[in-house]
XYZ file of C-alpha atoms in Angstrom:
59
model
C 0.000 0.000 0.000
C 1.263 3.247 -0.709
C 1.724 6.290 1.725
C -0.905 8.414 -0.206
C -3.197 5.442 0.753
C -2.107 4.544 4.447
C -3.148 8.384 5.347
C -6.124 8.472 3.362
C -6.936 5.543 5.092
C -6.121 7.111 8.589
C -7.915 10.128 8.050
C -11.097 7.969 6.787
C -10.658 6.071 9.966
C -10.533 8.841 12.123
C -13.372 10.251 10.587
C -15.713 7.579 11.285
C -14.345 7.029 14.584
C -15.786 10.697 15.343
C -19.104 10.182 13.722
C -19.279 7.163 15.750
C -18.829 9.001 18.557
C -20.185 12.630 18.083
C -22.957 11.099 16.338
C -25.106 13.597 13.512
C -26.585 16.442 13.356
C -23.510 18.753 14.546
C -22.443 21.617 12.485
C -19.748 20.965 10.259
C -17.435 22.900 11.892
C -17.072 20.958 14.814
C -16.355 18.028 13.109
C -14.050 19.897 11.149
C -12.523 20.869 14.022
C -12.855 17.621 16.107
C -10.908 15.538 12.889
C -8.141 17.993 12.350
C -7.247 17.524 16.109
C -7.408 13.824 15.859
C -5.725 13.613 12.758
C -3.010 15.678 14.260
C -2.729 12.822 17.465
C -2.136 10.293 15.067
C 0.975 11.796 13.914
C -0.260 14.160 10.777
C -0.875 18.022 10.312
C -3.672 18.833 9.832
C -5.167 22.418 8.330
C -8.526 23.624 8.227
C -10.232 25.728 5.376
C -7.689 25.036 2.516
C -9.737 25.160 -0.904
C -9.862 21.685 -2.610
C -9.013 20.815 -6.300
C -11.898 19.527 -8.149
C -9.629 18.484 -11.542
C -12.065 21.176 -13.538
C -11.172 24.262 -15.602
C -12.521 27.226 -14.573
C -14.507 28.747 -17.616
């Protein structure tokens, strides 16, 4: 497996873990909040509010 996997896989982990244990409903800053801290106690950084890359020209 390679590393781009293992810490996808990590942060998908840690992500259900929360919603496992927050549970729904919550605003989406909390869990925003809540995964970038765990992420960071697994051994990652973690930021918050970066823009994402959707692959798609801007017309």
């Amino acid at each position: 497996m390679g590393i781009e996997n293992t810490i996808g896989q990590e942060v998908v982990d840690a992500a259900v873990q929360l919603h496992r244990e927050l549970g729904p409903g919550l605003l989406e800053s909390v869990y925003e909040a809540t995964l970038a801290e765990e992420v960071k106690q697994r051994g990652y950084r973690a930021e918050k509010g970066l823009d994402a890359v959707d692959g798609i020209p801007e017309r």
